[in-house]
Amino acid sequence: MALGALLARMPDLQVALQVDKSQLGLTLIGMAIGALISLTVSSPLIERLGPKVTAYITVIGTAACYALVPWMPGAAGVFAVLLVAGMLAGALEINLNVELGRIEAATGRSVMNRAHGCWSAGFFVTALVASFVRQSGMSMQAHLGAAFLVVIVFAWIAIRGLEAAPVDASHLPEEKAPAFAFPTMGLLPLCLIGIAAFLVEGAGIDWSAIYMRDVFQSEPFVGGLGLTLFTFFMALVRMVADPIVERFGSRAVAASLLVLSAIGIAAVGLSPHPVVALVGFALMGAGCSAVYPLAVSAAAQRRDRAPHVNVASLGQVTFIIFFFAPPLLGFVAEHAGIRASYFICLPLVVGALFCVPALKSVAPRTA
């Protein structure tokens, strides 16, 4: 919810900092650097603090950082705050995914897609609210401050009852994860699938509001609908994906979703009317929704290395792409036009389609 509120105000942040799209993207790269640092060094600290304390620090800490962004006097201050936010977000990612894996192992139930769906649901709620907030003229400082207060309340309610999931000692890997787990040749196809999904996600989440403003001169409410529709369909598909994967298999589902992504990208890049662009953003959200969780599941079941090493390798490579997408797309948007920034996603999506056989052919049915 907190990150979504910040990204919904990207057009206002750009104006406040008086920077172009390329400079804005370079400012946002602070999150990528912070996430990379955290993903490589924070695991021992998370293990020491435990999931509950880590959740309090990372959830409330990231929201506090995002609330501070509009108060920074310049791009350098925003970069520094986002660097800290990225470090906290990386630790949050590790903490929650480890707990989810332990919950799945203890219960025998698949919850990964639905858990990622809840992340998307938070984005959808805050994007919908932000459309009305921006239209009302509320300042960015007041908006992100209110979002921070909401996060504090809900974080306290959600985290206070958190109990660490049991660890199955019989399945503890003997291989220690390196600081940076480089992908093997066998893992590279899954990395490409994850990178394609995250690049599409970054294009939809980070730049949709600016796209609608620059291309169609849309009102703030209409401009915010791109992010709203993207996150709504992303959350919806993730919530219902598990039984569909169990019935049709990972390969068929992933291929279908990647095709949807490609159609959505083309619709946005070529859209002659705001409605076509909004439909494109909806298709992009649905298309990139469950692709990454499917890649994570396939990486965990590979037997060339310990499962946690493969998952760490996939996560480090693809999670960084999610944060590097803003500067990459911003550079292209500034020098070739914002429509062109969406078309650079297409080759990766097409490449990911050729990598789909690396996924499991049939998902195991849960008890």
Short mmCIF file of N, CA and C in Angstrom, two decimals, residues 189-272:
data_model
loop_
_atom_site.label_atom_id
_atom_site.label_comp_id
_atom_site.label_asym_id
_atom_site.label_seq_id
_atom_site.Cartn_x
_atom_site.Cartn_y
_atom_site.Cartn_z
N PRO A 189 17.00 -20.13 -18.10
CA PRO A 189 15.66 -19.93 -18.68
C PRO A 189 14.64 -19.43 -17.66
N LEU A 190 14.72 -19.93 -16.43
CA LEU A 190 13.79 -19.46 -15.39
C LEU A 190 14.09 -18.01 -15.04
N CYS A 191 15.37 -17.63 -15.05
CA CYS A 191 15.72 -16.23 -14.79
C CYS A 191 15.15 -15.32 -15.86
N LEU A 192 15.22 -15.74 -17.12
CA LEU A 192 14.68 -14.92 -18.20
C LEU A 192 13.17 -14.77 -18.06
N ILE A 193 12.49 -15.85 -17.67
CA ILE A 193 11.04 -15.78 -17.45
C ILE A 193 10.73 -14.77 -16.35
N GLY A 194 11.49 -14.84 -15.24
CA GLY A 194 11.26 -13.91 -14.14
C GLY A 194 11.58 -12.48 -14.51
N ILE A 195 12.66 -12.26 -15.27
CA ILE A 195 13.04 -10.92 -15.70
C ILE A 195 11.95 -10.31 -16.58
N ALA A 196 11.42 -11.11 -17.52
CA ALA A 196 10.36 -10.61 -18.40
C ALA A 196 9.14 -10.19 -17.59
N ALA A 197 8.76 -11.02 -16.62
CA ALA A 197 7.60 -10.70 -15.80
C ALA A 197 7.82 -9.42 -14.99
N PHE A 198 9.00 -9.26 -14.41
CA PHE A 198 9.27 -8.08 -13.59
C PHE A 198 9.42 -6.82 -14.44
N LEU A 199 9.95 -6.95 -15.65
CA LEU A 199 10.07 -5.78 -16.51
C LEU A 199 8.69 -5.28 -16.92
N VAL A 200 7.79 -6.20 -17.26
CA VAL A 200 6.41 -5.81 -17.58
C VAL A 200 5.74 -5.18 -16.36
N GLU A 201 6.00 -5.77 -15.19
CA GLU A 201 5.42 -5.22 -13.97
C GLU A 201 5.94 -3.82 -13.70
N GLY A 202 7.24 -3.60 -13.87
CA GLY A 202 7.80 -2.28 -13.67
C GLY A 202 7.26 -1.26 -14.66
N ALA A 203 7.08 -1.69 -15.92
CA ALA A 203 6.54 -0.78 -16.93
C ALA A 203 5.11 -0.37 -16.60
N GLY A 204 4.34 -1.31 -16.06
CA GLY A 204 2.95 -0.99 -15.74
C GLY A 204 2.81 -0.19 -14.47
N ILE A 205 3.59 -0.54 -13.45
CA ILE A 205 3.43 0.10 -12.14
C ILE A 205 4.11 1.46 -12.08
N ASP A 206 5.33 1.55 -12.59
CA ASP A 206 6.13 2.77 -12.40
C ASP A 206 5.77 3.89 -13.37
N TRP A 207 5.38 3.55 -14.60
CA TRP A 207 5.26 4.57 -15.62
C TRP A 207 3.85 4.76 -16.17
N SER A 208 2.87 4.00 -15.71
CA SER A 208 1.52 4.10 -16.29
C SER A 208 0.92 5.49 -16.09
N ALA A 209 1.07 6.07 -14.90
CA ALA A 209 0.48 7.39 -14.64
C ALA A 209 1.14 8.47 -15.50
N ILE A 210 2.48 8.40 -15.63
CA ILE A 210 3.18 9.38 -16.46
C ILE A 210 2.83 9.17 -17.93
N TYR A 211 2.69 7.91 -18.34
CA TYR A 211 2.30 7.61 -19.72
C TYR A 211 0.95 8.26 -20.05
N MET A 212 -0.04 8.07 -19.21
CA MET A 212 -1.37 8.62 -19.48
C MET A 212 -1.33 10.15 -19.50
N ARG A 213 -0.51 10.73 -18.64
CA ARG A 213 -0.40 12.20 -18.61
C ARG A 213 0.26 12.73 -19.87
N ASP A 214 1.39 12.13 -20.27
CA ASP A 214 2.17 12.67 -21.38
C ASP A 214 1.56 12.37 -22.73
N VAL A 215 0.98 11.18 -22.89
CA VAL A 215 0.46 10.78 -24.21
C VAL A 215 -0.94 11.34 -24.45
N PHE A 216 -1.80 11.31 -23.45
CA PHE A 216 -3.20 11.70 -23.65
C PHE A 216 -3.60 12.93 -22.84
N GLN A 217 -2.66 13.51 -22.07
CA GLN A 217 -2.97 14.67 -21.22
C GLN A 217 -4.20 14.39 -20.36
N SER A 218 -4.25 13.21 -19.78
CA SER A 218 -5.41 12.78 -19.01
C SER A 218 -5.49 13.51 -17.68
N GLU A 219 -6.72 13.63 -17.18
CA GLU A 219 -6.93 14.15 -15.84
C GLU A 219 -6.29 13.18 -14.83
N PRO A 220 -5.94 13.67 -13.64
CA PRO A 220 -5.30 12.78 -12.65
C PRO A 220 -6.08 11.51 -12.37
N PHE A 221 -7.43 11.59 -12.33
CA PHE A 221 -8.21 10.39 -12.04
C PHE A 221 -8.07 9.36 -13.16
N VAL A 222 -8.22 9.82 -14.42
CA VAL A 222 -8.10 8.91 -15.55
C VAL A 222 -6.67 8.38 -15.65
N GLY A 223 -5.69 9.24 -15.40
CA GLY A 223 -4.30 8.80 -15.44
C GLY A 223 -4.01 7.72 -14.42
N GLY A 224 -4.63 7.82 -13.24
CA GLY A 224 -4.42 6.81 -12.21
C GLY A 224 -5.12 5.50 -12.49
N LEU A 225 -6.08 5.49 -13.43
CA LEU A 225 -6.80 4.26 -13.74
C LEU A 225 -5.89 3.21 -14.37
N GLY A 226 -4.85 3.65 -15.07
CA GLY A 226 -3.93 2.68 -15.65
C GLY A 226 -3.30 1.82 -14.58
N LEU A 227 -2.79 2.44 -13.52
CA LEU A 227 -2.21 1.70 -12.41
C LEU A 227 -3.27 0.89 -11.67
N THR A 228 -4.47 1.47 -11.53
CA THR A 228 -5.55 0.77 -10.83
C THR A 228 -5.93 -0.52 -11.55
N LEU A 229 -6.14 -0.44 -12.87
CA LEU A 229 -6.53 -1.62 -13.63
C LEU A 229 -5.40 -2.64 -13.67
N PHE A 230 -4.17 -2.17 -13.82
CA PHE A 230 -3.03 -3.07 -13.84
C PHE A 230 -2.98 -3.89 -12.56
N THR A 231 -3.04 -3.23 -11.42
CA THR A 231 -2.91 -3.92 -10.15
C THR A 231 -4.14 -4.77 -9.82
N PHE A 232 -5.32 -4.33 -10.27
CA PHE A 232 -6.54 -5.11 -10.00
C PHE A 232 -6.46 -6.46 -10.71
N PHE A 233 -6.14 -6.46 -11.99
CA PHE A 233 -6.11 -7.72 -12.72
C PHE A 233 -4.91 -8.58 -12.33
N MET A 234 -3.84 -7.93 -11.91
CA MET A 234 -2.70 -8.69 -11.40
C MET A 234 -3.09 -9.43 -10.12
N ALA A 235 -3.78 -8.72 -9.22
CA ALA A 235 -4.21 -9.35 -7.97
C ALA A 235 -5.24 -10.44 -8.23
N LEU A 236 -6.19 -10.16 -9.13
CA LEU A 236 -7.27 -11.12 -9.40
C LEU A 236 -6.72 -12.44 -9.93
N VAL A 237 -5.83 -12.37 -10.90
CA VAL A 237 -5.30 -13.61 -11.50
C VAL A 237 -4.46 -14.37 -10.48
N ARG A 238 -3.67 -13.66 -9.67
CA ARG A 238 -2.87 -14.35 -8.67
C ARG A 238 -3.75 -15.06 -7.64
N MET A 239 -4.86 -14.46 -7.29
CA MET A 239 -5.74 -15.07 -6.29
C MET A 239 -6.37 -16.37 -6.78
N VAL A 240 -6.60 -16.47 -8.09
CA VAL A 240 -7.29 -17.66 -8.62
C VAL A 240 -6.35 -18.59 -9.37
N ALA A 241 -5.05 -18.30 -9.39
CA ALA A 241 -4.13 -19.04 -10.26
C ALA A 241 -3.86 -20.46 -9.79
N ASP A 242 -3.81 -20.68 -8.46
CA ASP A 242 -3.38 -21.99 -7.96
C ASP A 242 -4.21 -23.15 -8.51
N PRO A 243 -5.56 -23.12 -8.43
CA PRO A 243 -6.31 -24.25 -8.99
C PRO A 243 -6.19 -24.37 -10.50
N ILE A 244 -6.00 -23.24 -11.20
CA ILE A 244 -5.84 -23.30 -12.66
C ILE A 244 -4.53 -23.98 -13.01
N VAL A 245 -3.47 -23.67 -12.26
CA VAL A 245 -2.17 -24.32 -12.50
C VAL A 245 -2.27 -25.81 -12.21
N GLU A 246 -2.99 -26.18 -11.15
CA GLU A 246 -3.14 -27.60 -10.81
C GLU A 246 -3.86 -28.36 -11.91
N ARG A 247 -4.77 -27.69 -12.61
CA ARG A 247 -5.54 -28.38 -13.65
C ARG A 247 -4.81 -28.43 -14.99
N PHE A 248 -4.19 -27.30 -15.40
CA PHE A 248 -3.63 -27.22 -16.74
C PHE A 248 -2.11 -27.29 -16.79
N GLY A 249 -1.45 -27.16 -15.64
CA GLY A 249 0.01 -27.22 -15.61
C GLY A 249 0.67 -25.86 -15.75
N SER A 250 1.89 -25.77 -15.25
CA SER A 250 2.60 -24.49 -15.23
C SER A 250 2.92 -23.98 -16.62
N ARG A 251 3.30 -24.88 -17.52
CA ARG A 251 3.72 -24.44 -18.85
C ARG A 251 2.58 -23.78 -19.61
N ALA A 252 1.42 -24.40 -19.60
CA ALA A 252 0.29 -23.84 -20.33
C ALA A 252 -0.14 -22.51 -19.74
N VAL A 253 -0.17 -22.42 -18.41
CA VAL A 253 -0.59 -21.18 -17.76
C VAL A 253 0.41 -20.06 -18.03
N ALA A 254 1.70 -20.35 -17.88
CA ALA A 254 2.72 -19.33 -18.10
C ALA A 254 2.73 -18.84 -19.54
N ALA A 255 2.61 -19.76 -20.50
CA ALA A 255 2.59 -19.36 -21.91
C ALA A 255 1.40 -18.46 -22.21
N SER A 256 0.24 -18.82 -21.67
CA SER A 256 -0.96 -18.00 -21.90
C SER A 256 -0.80 -16.60 -21.30
N LEU A 257 -0.22 -16.53 -20.11
CA LEU A 257 -0.05 -15.24 -19.46
C LEU A 257 0.97 -14.37 -20.20
N LEU A 258 2.04 -14.97 -20.69
CA LEU A 258 3.04 -14.20 -21.44
C LEU A 258 2.46 -13.66 -22.74
N VAL A 259 1.60 -14.44 -23.39
CA VAL A 259 0.93 -13.95 -24.59
C VAL A 259 0.04 -12.76 -24.25
N LEU A 260 -0.68 -12.84 -23.13
CA LEU A 260 -1.50 -11.71 -22.69
C LEU A 260 -0.63 -10.47 -22.46
N SER A 261 0.53 -10.66 -21.86
CA SER A 261 1.45 -9.55 -21.63
C SER A 261 1.85 -8.89 -22.95
N ALA A 262 2.19 -9.72 -23.94
CA ALA A 262 2.61 -9.18 -25.23
C ALA A 262 1.49 -8.39 -25.89
N ILE A 263 0.27 -8.90 -25.82
CA ILE A 263 -0.87 -8.19 -26.40
C ILE A 263 -1.08 -6.86 -25.67
N GLY A 264 -0.98 -6.88 -24.35
CA GLY A 264 -1.16 -5.66 -23.58
C GLY A 264 -0.09 -4.62 -23.89
N ILE A 265 1.17 -5.05 -24.01
CA ILE A 265 2.25 -4.12 -24.34
C ILE A 265 2.00 -3.47 -25.70
N ALA A 266 1.59 -4.29 -26.68
CA ALA A 266 1.31 -3.75 -28.01
C ALA A 266 0.16 -2.76 -27.96
N ALA A 267 -0.88 -3.07 -27.18
CA ALA A 267 -2.02 -2.16 -27.07
C ALA A 267 -1.62 -0.82 -26.47
N VAL A 268 -0.77 -0.85 -25.45
CA VAL A 268 -0.32 0.40 -24.83
C VAL A 268 0.58 1.18 -25.78
N GLY A 269 1.53 0.50 -26.41
CA GLY A 269 2.47 1.18 -27.28
C GLY A 269 1.84 1.79 -28.51
N LEU A 270 0.75 1.18 -29.01
CA LEU A 270 0.11 1.65 -30.25
C LEU A 270 -1.22 2.35 -30.00
N SER A 271 -1.62 2.49 -28.75
CA SER A 271 -2.98 2.95 -28.44
C SER A 271 -3.28 4.32 -29.04
N PRO A 272 -4.39 4.42 -29.80
CA PRO A 272 -4.81 5.72 -30.34
C PRO A 272 -5.75 6.47 -29.40
#
